[in-house]
Amino acid sequence: MKRALLLSLAGILMGMLLSSTPCWGQGVLIFVDPPAPTPLPRPIIWPPPGPIPPPRPIPPPRPIPRPAPEPPATYKIKELAVQARLVDQVARVQVSQTFVNTGSRQMEVSFVFPLPYDGAIDRLTFLVDGKEYEAKLLPAAEARSIYEGYVRRNQDPALLEWVGTGMFKTSVFPVPPGADRQVTLRYNQLLRKDRQVTDFLFPLSTAKYTSRPIESMRIRATIETEDPLKSVYSPTHEVQISRAGQRQATVEFEAKNHVPTTDFRLIYDTASTELSASVLSYRPDKDEDGFFLLLASPQFELQAVERTAKTVIMAVDRSGSMSGKKMEQAREALKFVLNNLRENDTFNIVAYDSTIETFRPELQRYDESTRQAALGFVEGLYAGGATNIDGALTTALKMVHDDTRPSYLLFLTDGLPTVGETNEAKIIDNARRNNRYRARIISMGVGYDVNGRLLDRISRTNFGQSEYVRPDEDIERIVGRLYGRISEPVMTEVAIDFDLEGLRPEQGPAVNRVYPREVYDLFAGEQLVIVGRYRQPGDAKVTISGQIGNESQKMDFPAALVRHSHEESYAFVEKLWAMRRIGEIIEELDLQGKNEELIEELVALSTRHGILTPYTSFLADENERPGDLARADHRNRRATAAVDRLSEISGRSGFAQRAERQTFQQAIRAPMASGYGGMGMYGTPAAEGAPGDAAAPARVPSSGGVTYRDIDTDREVEVQSVRIVGRETLYKRGNQWIAANAQDIDLERDRDKIQTIQQFSDEYFQLVAANTSSENAVLARQQPGEELVIRLRNQIYLIR
C-alpha cells in the first residue's frame, strides 16, 4: 500500500497529486512507495529426488504480461468551514473539512499545515472524525528540509513557495476507499498588529493546485475588541459585514464550487473617536514614490433627530424605449427609495419623455401623507415618447435652493437625447450652470443605447458618479443598492488632507495621484478606501474635516509613510492603486481625447500588474513573438489603435467600455494571485449588513488565468496565457513564461545579460535559498518542459 503525505495550508486536504497523476481536491498529496521486500533464496537440492527428467526444449521468446498499474489515489472535498473568533490581537481558529476517498484503494495520509506566521501559533489540535491524532510544530529551518527534499526527489517545484515557513505535521491516518473523513484543526494565533491595525491571515492558497472545486466553502470570523471597532476590510475576498454594537462585528464569505487561489485576509482597526482613519503604506523601491491606502469608517451614534437631513430628487426616463419590464422595474425602484426616505428629508420626482412632468412643483417634506401621494404618482407612470435629457436635468436642478443639506439627483435614462437640447457640450454646460447648490448627480445608464460619455461628463462636473445597468440586470436591485449607500450621510462637504512632518513647500504636496479624486460625503456603515502615492517618507498627520449636522468638525489621525518596505504584507496596496489609476487614465482618454503619455502609462501599468483592459488585451496573445513583449513601441502602437474604440459612445461596445472603466475606478480589491475563482476580483463597497453587489459581474477565472472584458460581446473572457503570482505577472509565449519584470529583455538580442540555470540543479536550489517566498512562488509555477525568464536581484535568469 502506498503512503501519502497530505499537504494543506489550512488544516485542509487540498489540491492535486504531486506525482504523475492529478488528484481531485484542494492540497498536495505526496506518495512514497515503500521498498519492495527482498524475496528469500530458494534452497537448491542436488541431485533431485527421484528419476532425472529428460531435458525440456527451450521455448521461443515471447512477451511477458505485466500487471496493470495501480490506479491513482483520488479524493474530493465536499465541505470546508472556517470559524474564527478574533479577540483583539488573538485568533482562535477552527477549520473543519469533509473529504471523500474516491479511489479504489486505501489512502494513508499525513496532514501538513504551513504556518501563516512562523512562531505565532500554539495549542494546535488535530482531529479525524473526532479522534485526536499526534502532531508537532516544526520551525522554519526544519520544515525547509521537508519542502526542499520533496522538490529534489520528485522534480516538482510546487512546494517552493512555502520554503522559509514553519510547519505543522500530523501522524499518518488511513482513509478507506469510498469513505468520508471529517478532519478538524484547532489553533490559537497571535495576530500581527501595526499601530491600531490588526491583520488576520488564513492560508488557503494551496488550492491553486486543485482540479475540482470545493463543493461548499464558508468562512465566518467574529471580531471582538476592547476599544470601539472601526474599519473592517478584506483586500482579498468580497465579504459581508454585520455589526452588533460598537465593539463587535461578524464577517462572512460563502461560495459554492469554489477554487480558492489566494489566502483569506482581514484587516480591522479600533479607535475611541467616532471617526477613525488608518493608513497602510508600501514602498518596495526606495527610489520610486511609495503607495498608501487610507481606511476610514464613520461609526457615529446619532439619535434620529441628529441625523443629517437630505434632499433626494428622482428623475426617471419614461420614453418609449423604457416600455415593458424596464418601466416596471423603474417604478419598483422609485417605490423603494420613497419607502426608505427619512423624516425631515425633502424629495421630488421628475418623469420625462418628450415633455417634463413632476410629482409636485417644488420639493416636498417627507412624511406619511407625501409618501402615499408620491407612490400614487409612480403607479401612474407609463412609457412613450422621445428623450429630453436637458429639460429633465434643468427642471430637477432648479428645485434645489438649500446648500445647508446634501442634495442627490438620481438621474436614470436608457437612451440618447432626442428632443430639446441634443448637443452634448451644451447639455453639460447647462447642468453645470443650473447646479448652484452642489447637488450630487448620480447618473444611471440603463441598457446599451445610452450615451455613456455624456453621462460620465454630467456626473464628473456635478460632484457625482455614473452607474451602468446591463439589459439583463434588475434596475430595482441596482437602485436599491445605490440608495442604500447614500441613504444616511453623517459627514458632508468632506475634505481629507495629509501633512508630512518636516516637508518643505518646494518639495511639493505630501501625497499625489489620490483616488478617488474627491470625497464629498461620508455615509453610515460605509467603508471608505482611498489609495495614492507619496514621494517623501516620514511621520504624517491625516486631517478629515466636514459638516456633521449643523456643526463643522475636524479630526486628526497619525500615519507613517515608510521609507522602504522590507516585506510584502501590504503589496496589495500597489495593485489596488494601479487598478484605480488605470480607470482614471481611461476616463481621461475618453473625455479629453488621445494622449501619448497616458497611453504609455496605461500599457506599462497593465503589463506590470497583469490588469488587462479592452485596450491592452493583446498582451494575452501568446502567438506573438517573445521579442515583441520587449518592444515598448510595439505595445504602445497596438494600444493606441485599440483606444480608437472610445469614439463609440453608445451601443454594446460603448456601454461596455464605460462600465469597465467604472469597475476599475471603484475597485476595492485587486488581483493578488493566479486566478480569482469564485470571488469578485473587482467590486464596489457594499453597505454593511447588505449583500455586496459588484459594479460588474464578478470575474471568475476557473483555472488560474486572468480575465478581461470583450467590449463587442460585453462578456468576460478568460485567458490562460497571463498569470498573476504574488507581486509578479507572467506572460506565456510558446513554451516560455516571461515575467513582467523581465519583459524588456529580448532573448536573442540580450544573450550576454542572461544567466541560464537548469531546473532542480544545485545552482537552482542556491537561487531558491536566496529568494523571498514571493519569488519562489513564481518558480513554483514552472511545469516540466516550460522555460521561465525572470529578473531576480537585478540579474536576468533563464530557467529551463
CSV table of N, CA, C and O in Angstrom, one decimal, residues 590-653:
chain,number,residue,atom,x,y,z
A,590,ASP,N,-11.0,59.1,-22.6
A,590,ASP,CA,-12.4,59.2,-23.1
A,590,ASP,C,-12.9,60.6,-23.2
A,590,ASP,O,-13.5,61.1,-24.2
A,591,LEU,N,-12.7,61.4,-22.1
A,591,LEU,CA,-13.2,62.7,-22.0
A,591,LEU,C,-12.4,63.8,-22.7
A,591,LEU,O,-12.9,64.8,-23.1
A,592,GLN,N,-11.0,63.6,-22.7
A,592,GLN,CA,-10.1,64.6,-23.2
A,592,GLN,C,-9.5,64.3,-24.5
A,592,GLN,O,-8.8,65.1,-25.1
A,593,GLY,N,-9.6,63.0,-25.0
A,593,GLY,CA,-9.0,62.6,-26.2
A,593,GLY,C,-7.7,61.9,-26.0
A,593,GLY,O,-7.2,61.8,-24.9
A,594,LYS,N,-7.1,61.5,-27.1
A,594,LYS,CA,-5.9,60.7,-27.1
A,594,LYS,C,-4.7,61.5,-26.5
A,594,LYS,O,-4.6,62.7,-26.8
A,595,ASN,N,-3.9,60.8,-25.7
A,595,ASN,CA,-2.7,61.4,-25.2
A,595,ASN,C,-1.6,60.3,-25.1
A,595,ASN,O,-1.8,59.3,-24.5
A,596,GLU,N,-0.5,60.6,-25.8
A,596,GLU,CA,0.5,59.6,-26.0
A,596,GLU,C,1.1,59.1,-24.6
A,596,GLU,O,1.3,57.9,-24.4
A,597,GLU,N,1.4,60.1,-23.7
A,597,GLU,CA,1.9,59.7,-22.4
A,597,GLU,C,1.0,58.9,-21.6
A,597,GLU,O,1.4,58.0,-20.9
A,598,LEU,N,-0.3,59.2,-21.6
A,598,LEU,CA,-1.3,58.4,-20.9
A,598,LEU,C,-1.4,57.0,-21.4
A,598,LEU,O,-1.5,56.0,-20.7
A,599,ILE,N,-1.3,56.8,-22.7
A,599,ILE,CA,-1.4,55.5,-23.3
A,599,ILE,C,-0.2,54.7,-22.9
A,599,ILE,O,-0.3,53.5,-22.6
A,600,GLU,N,1.0,55.3,-22.9
A,600,GLU,CA,2.2,54.6,-22.5
A,600,GLU,C,2.1,54.2,-21.0
A,600,GLU,O,2.5,53.1,-20.7
A,601,GLU,N,1.5,55.1,-20.2
A,601,GLU,CA,1.4,54.7,-18.8
A,601,GLU,C,0.3,53.6,-18.6
A,601,GLU,O,0.5,52.7,-17.8
A,602,LEU,N,-0.7,53.6,-19.4
A,602,LEU,CA,-1.7,52.6,-19.4
A,602,LEU,C,-1.1,51.2,-19.7
A,602,LEU,O,-1.3,50.2,-19.0
A,603,VAL,N,-0.3,51.2,-20.8
A,603,VAL,CA,0.3,49.9,-21.2
A,603,VAL,C,1.3,49.4,-20.1
A,603,VAL,O,1.3,48.2,-19.8
A,604,ALA,N,2.1,50.4,-19.6
A,604,ALA,CA,3.1,50.0,-18.5
A,604,ALA,C,2.4,49.4,-17.3
A,604,ALA,O,2.8,48.4,-16.8
A,605,LEU,N,1.3,50.0,-16.8
A,605,LEU,CA,0.6,49.5,-15.6
A,605,LEU,C,-0.1,48.2,-15.9
A,605,LEU,O,0.0,47.3,-15.1
A,606,SER,N,-0.7,48.0,-17.1
A,606,SER,CA,-1.3,46.8,-17.5
A,606,SER,C,-0.3,45.7,-17.5
A,606,SER,O,-0.6,44.5,-17.1
A,607,THR,N,0.8,45.9,-18.1
A,607,THR,CA,1.9,44.9,-18.3
A,607,THR,C,2.4,44.5,-16.9
A,607,THR,O,2.6,43.3,-16.6
A,608,ARG,N,2.8,45.5,-16.1
A,608,ARG,CA,3.4,45.3,-14.8
A,608,ARG,C,2.5,44.5,-13.9
A,608,ARG,O,2.9,43.5,-13.2
A,609,HIS,N,1.2,44.8,-13.9
A,609,HIS,CA,0.3,44.2,-12.9
A,609,HIS,C,-0.7,43.1,-13.5
A,609,HIS,O,-1.4,42.5,-12.7
A,610,GLY,N,-0.6,42.9,-14.8
A,610,GLY,CA,-1.5,41.9,-15.3
A,610,GLY,C,-2.9,42.3,-15.3
A,610,GLY,O,-3.8,41.4,-15.3
A,611,ILE,N,-3.2,43.6,-15.4
A,611,ILE,CA,-4.6,44.1,-15.4
A,611,ILE,C,-5.0,44.3,-16.8
A,611,ILE,O,-4.6,45.4,-17.4
A,612,LEU,N,-5.7,43.4,-17.4
A,612,LEU,CA,-6.0,43.5,-18.8
A,612,LEU,C,-7.2,44.4,-19.0
A,612,LEU,O,-8.2,44.3,-18.3
A,613,THR,N,-7.1,45.3,-20.0
A,613,THR,CA,-8.2,46.2,-20.3
A,613,THR,C,-8.6,46.0,-21.8
A,613,THR,O,-7.9,45.2,-22.5
A,614,PRO,N,-9.7,46.6,-22.3
A,614,PRO,CA,-10.1,46.4,-23.7
A,614,PRO,C,-9.0,46.9,-24.6
A,614,PRO,O,-9.0,46.6,-25.8
A,615,TYR,N,-8.0,47.7,-24.1
A,615,TYR,CA,-7.0,48.4,-24.9
A,615,TYR,C,-5.7,47.7,-24.8
A,615,TYR,O,-4.7,48.0,-25.5
A,616,THR,N,-5.5,46.8,-23.8
A,616,THR,CA,-4.3,46.1,-23.6
A,616,THR,C,-4.5,44.6,-23.6
A,616,THR,O,-3.6,43.8,-23.2
A,617,SER,N,-5.6,44.1,-24.0
A,617,SER,CA,-5.8,42.6,-24.0
A,617,SER,C,-4.9,41.9,-25.0
A,617,SER,O,-4.7,40.7,-24.8
A,618,PHE,N,-4.2,42.6,-25.9
A,618,PHE,CA,-3.3,42.0,-26.8
A,618,PHE,C,-2.1,41.4,-26.0
A,618,PHE,O,-1.4,40.5,-26.6
A,619,LEU,N,-1.9,41.8,-24.8
A,619,LEU,CA,-0.8,41.2,-24.0
A,619,LEU,C,-1.0,39.7,-23.7
A,619,LEU,O,-0.1,39.0,-23.4
A,620,ALA,N,-2.3,39.3,-23.9
A,620,ALA,CA,-2.6,37.9,-23.7
A,620,ALA,C,-2.4,37.0,-24.9
A,620,ALA,O,-2.6,35.8,-24.9
A,621,ASP,N,-1.9,37.6,-26.0
A,621,ASP,CA,-1.7,36.9,-27.3
A,621,ASP,C,-0.4,36.1,-27.2
A,621,ASP,O,0.6,36.7,-27.5
A,622,GLU,N,-0.5,34.8,-26.9
A,622,GLU,CA,0.7,34.0,-26.8
A,622,GLU,C,1.4,33.7,-28.1
A,622,GLU,O,2.5,33.1,-28.2
A,623,ASN,N,0.7,34.0,-29.2
A,623,ASN,CA,1.2,33.7,-30.5
A,623,ASN,C,2.2,34.8,-31.0
A,623,ASN,O,2.9,34.7,-32.0
A,624,GLU,N,2.2,35.9,-30.2
A,624,GLU,CA,3.2,36.9,-30.6
A,624,GLU,C,4.6,36.5,-30.3
A,624,GLU,O,4.8,35.6,-29.4
A,625,ARG,N,5.6,37.0,-31.0
A,625,ARG,CA,7.0,36.7,-30.7
A,625,ARG,C,7.4,37.1,-29.3
A,625,ARG,O,7.0,38.2,-28.9
A,626,PRO,N,8.2,36.4,-28.5
A,626,PRO,CA,8.6,36.8,-27.2
A,626,PRO,C,9.3,38.2,-27.3
A,626,PRO,O,9.2,39.0,-26.4
A,627,GLY,N,10.0,38.5,-28.4
A,627,GLY,CA,10.7,39.8,-28.6
A,627,GLY,C,9.7,40.9,-28.6
A,627,GLY,O,10.1,42.1,-28.3
A,628,ASP,N,8.5,40.7,-29.1
A,628,ASP,CA,7.5,41.8,-29.2
A,628,ASP,C,7.1,42.3,-27.9
A,628,ASP,O,6.8,43.5,-27.7
A,629,LEU,N,7.1,41.5,-26.8
A,629,LEU,CA,6.8,41.9,-25.5
A,629,LEU,C,7.9,42.9,-25.0
A,629,LEU,O,7.6,43.7,-24.1
A,630,ALA,N,9.1,42.7,-25.5
A,630,ALA,CA,10.2,43.6,-25.0
A,630,ALA,C,10.2,45.0,-25.7
A,630,ALA,O,10.9,45.9,-25.3
A,631,ARG,N,9.4,45.1,-26.7
A,631,ARG,CA,9.4,46.4,-27.5
A,631,ARG,C,8.2,47.3,-27.0
A,631,ARG,O,7.1,47.1,-27.4
A,632,ALA,N,8.6,48.3,-26.3
A,632,ALA,CA,7.5,49.3,-25.8
A,632,ALA,C,6.8,49.9,-27.0
A,632,ALA,O,5.6,50.2,-26.9
A,633,ASP,N,7.5,50.3,-28.1
A,633,ASP,CA,6.9,50.9,-29.2
A,633,ASP,C,5.8,50.0,-29.8
A,633,ASP,O,4.7,50.5,-30.2
A,634,HIS,N,6.1,48.7,-29.8
A,634,HIS,CA,5.1,47.8,-30.4
A,634,HIS,C,3.8,47.7,-29.5
A,634,HIS,O,2.7,47.8,-30.0
A,635,ARG,N,4.0,47.7,-28.2
A,635,ARG,CA,2.9,47.6,-27.3
A,635,ARG,C,2.1,48.9,-27.3
A,635,ARG,O,0.9,48.9,-27.4
A,636,ASN,N,2.8,50.0,-27.3
A,636,ASN,CA,2.1,51.3,-27.4
A,636,ASN,C,1.3,51.5,-28.7
A,636,ASN,O,0.2,52.1,-28.7
A,637,ARG,N,1.9,51.0,-29.8
A,637,ARG,CA,1.2,51.2,-31.1
A,637,ARG,C,-0.1,50.4,-31.1
A,637,ARG,O,-1.2,50.9,-31.5
A,638,ARG,N,-0.1,49.2,-30.5
A,638,ARG,CA,-1.3,48.4,-30.5
A,638,ARG,C,-2.4,49.0,-29.6
A,638,ARG,O,-3.5,49.0,-29.9
A,639,ALA,N,-1.9,49.5,-28.5
A,639,ALA,CA,-2.9,50.1,-27.5
A,639,ALA,C,-3.5,51.4,-28.1
A,639,ALA,O,-4.7,51.7,-28.0
A,640,THR,N,-2.7,52.2,-28.8
A,640,THR,CA,-3.2,53.4,-29.4
A,640,THR,C,-4.3,53.1,-30.4
A,640,THR,O,-5.3,53.8,-30.5
A,641,ALA,N,-4.1,52.0,-31.2
A,641,ALA,CA,-5.1,51.6,-32.2
A,641,ALA,C,-6.4,51.2,-31.4
A,641,ALA,O,-7.5,51.5,-31.9
A,642,ALA,N,-6.2,50.5,-30.3
A,642,ALA,CA,-7.4,50.0,-29.6
A,642,ALA,C,-8.2,51.1,-28.9
A,642,ALA,O,-9.4,51.1,-28.8
A,643,VAL,N,-7.5,52.2,-28.5
A,643,VAL,CA,-8.1,53.3,-27.8
A,643,VAL,C,-9.1,54.0,-28.7
A,643,VAL,O,-10.0,54.7,-28.3
A,644,ASP,N,-8.9,53.9,-30.1
A,644,ASP,CA,-9.8,54.5,-31.0
A,644,ASP,C,-11.3,54.1,-30.7
A,644,ASP,O,-12.2,54.8,-31.1
A,645,ARG,N,-11.4,52.9,-30.1
A,645,ARG,CA,-12.8,52.4,-29.8
A,645,ARG,C,-13.6,53.3,-28.9
A,645,ARG,O,-14.8,53.2,-28.8
A,646,LEU,N,-12.9,54.1,-28.1
A,646,LEU,CA,-13.6,55.1,-27.2
A,646,LEU,C,-14.4,56.1,-28.0
A,646,LEU,O,-15.3,56.7,-27.3
A,647,SER,N,-14.3,56.2,-29.3
A,647,SER,CA,-15.1,57.1,-30.0
A,647,SER,C,-16.5,56.5,-30.1
A,647,SER,O,-17.5,57.2,-30.5
A,648,GLU,N,-16.7,55.2,-29.8
A,648,GLU,CA,-18.1,54.6,-29.8
A,648,GLU,C,-18.7,55.0,-28.5
A,648,GLU,O,-18.4,54.4,-27.4
A,649,ILE,N,-19.7,55.9,-28.5
A,649,ILE,CA,-20.3,56.4,-27.3
A,649,ILE,C,-21.5,55.7,-26.8
A,649,ILE,O,-22.0,55.9,-25.7
A,650,SER,N,-22.1,54.9,-27.7
A,650,SER,CA,-23.3,54.1,-27.3
A,650,SER,C,-23.2,52.8,-28.0
A,650,SER,O,-22.2,52.4,-28.6
A,651,GLY,N,-24.3,52.0,-27.9
A,651,GLY,CA,-24.2,50.6,-28.4
A,651,GLY,C,-23.6,49.7,-27.4
A,651,GLY,O,-23.1,50.2,-26.3
A,652,ARG,N,-23.5,48.4,-27.7
A,652,ARG,CA,-22.9,47.5,-26.7
A,652,ARG,C,-21.5,47.8,-26.4
A,652,ARG,O,-21.1,47.8,-25.2
A,653,SER,N,-20.7,48.1,-27.4
A,653,SER,CA,-19.3,48.4,-27.1
A,653,SER,C,-19.1,49.7,-26.3
A,653,SER,O,-18.2,49.8,-25.4
